[in-house]
XYZ file of C-alpha atoms in Angstrom:
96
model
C -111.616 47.056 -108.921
C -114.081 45.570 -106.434
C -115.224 47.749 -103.446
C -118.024 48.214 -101.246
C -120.709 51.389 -101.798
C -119.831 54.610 -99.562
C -123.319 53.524 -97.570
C -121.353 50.483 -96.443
C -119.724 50.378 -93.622
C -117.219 47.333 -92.630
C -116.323 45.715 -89.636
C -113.320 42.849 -90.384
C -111.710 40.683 -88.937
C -110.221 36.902 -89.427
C -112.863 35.978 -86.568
C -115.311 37.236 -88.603
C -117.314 40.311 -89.621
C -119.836 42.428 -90.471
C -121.054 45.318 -92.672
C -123.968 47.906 -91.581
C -126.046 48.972 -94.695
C -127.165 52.781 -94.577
C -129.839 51.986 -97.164
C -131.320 49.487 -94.451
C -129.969 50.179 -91.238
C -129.394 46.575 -90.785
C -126.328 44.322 -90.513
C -125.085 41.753 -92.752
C -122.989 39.682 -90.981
C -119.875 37.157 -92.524
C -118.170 34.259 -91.421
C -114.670 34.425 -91.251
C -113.931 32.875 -94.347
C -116.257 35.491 -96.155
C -114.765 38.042 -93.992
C -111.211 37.193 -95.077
C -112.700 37.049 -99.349
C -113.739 40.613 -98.478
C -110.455 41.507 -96.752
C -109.091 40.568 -99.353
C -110.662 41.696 -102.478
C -110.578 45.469 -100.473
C -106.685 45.407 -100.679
C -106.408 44.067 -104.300
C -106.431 45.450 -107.305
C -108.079 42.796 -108.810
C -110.537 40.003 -108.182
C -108.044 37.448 -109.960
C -105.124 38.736 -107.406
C -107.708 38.095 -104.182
C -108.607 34.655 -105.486
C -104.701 33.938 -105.609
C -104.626 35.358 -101.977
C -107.621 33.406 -100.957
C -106.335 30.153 -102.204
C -103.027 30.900 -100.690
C -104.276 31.461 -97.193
C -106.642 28.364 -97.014
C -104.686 25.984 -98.651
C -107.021 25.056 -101.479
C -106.803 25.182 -105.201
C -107.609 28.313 -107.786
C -110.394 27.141 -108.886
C -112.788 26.696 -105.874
C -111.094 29.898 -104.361
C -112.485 31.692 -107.121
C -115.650 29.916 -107.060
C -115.536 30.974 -102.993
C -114.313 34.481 -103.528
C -117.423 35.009 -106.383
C -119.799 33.806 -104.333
C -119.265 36.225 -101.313
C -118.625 39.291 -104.009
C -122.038 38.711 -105.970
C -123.591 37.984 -102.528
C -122.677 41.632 -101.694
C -123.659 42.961 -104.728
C -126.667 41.451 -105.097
C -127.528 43.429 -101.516
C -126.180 46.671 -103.119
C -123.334 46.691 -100.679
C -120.184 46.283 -103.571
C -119.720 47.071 -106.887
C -117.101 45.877 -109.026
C -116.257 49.689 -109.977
C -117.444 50.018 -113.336
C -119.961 52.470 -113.830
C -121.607 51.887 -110.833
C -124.532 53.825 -109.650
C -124.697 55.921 -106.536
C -126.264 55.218 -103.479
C -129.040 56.726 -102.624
C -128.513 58.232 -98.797
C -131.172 58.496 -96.648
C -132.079 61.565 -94.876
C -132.551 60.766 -91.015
């Protein structure tokens, strides 16, 4: 199951979004069609069941809604904000 680290802190909406990295202190912000792939892969259980969601909502076929829905989820993890939940490793936190 996809979900963002415990240093990541979210900020959704279908306008649009954000999520503060502890690691960084700094912001990465979405558009609101990155905002909604997140929204939705949060409340899934599965990446297949958000793609099914995303394509849903927007109208558009399975196949570049999971190409869309990817793209935002590696994005993420690639900035160690998400992990897909399988033996991820833990944040370090930062002492301020």
């Amino acid at each position: 199951m996809w979900q963002l680290h415990e240093t990541a802190h979210p900020v959704l909406t279908d306008e649009g979004g954000a999520i503060l990295s502890e690691q960084t202190g700094r912001w990465v912000y979405l558009t609101p069609t990155a905002s909604a792939a997140v929204m939705l892969l949060l409340a899934s259980t599965s990446e297949e069941e958000a793609v099914g969601y995303f394509a849903e909502r927007y109208g558009i076929g399975c196949g570049q809604a999971a190409s869309d829905v990817r793209t935002v989820a590696e994005a993420l993890a690639a900035q160690g904000l998400a992990h897909d939940g399988q033996a991820a490793e833990p944040p370090r936190r930062w002492k301020w």
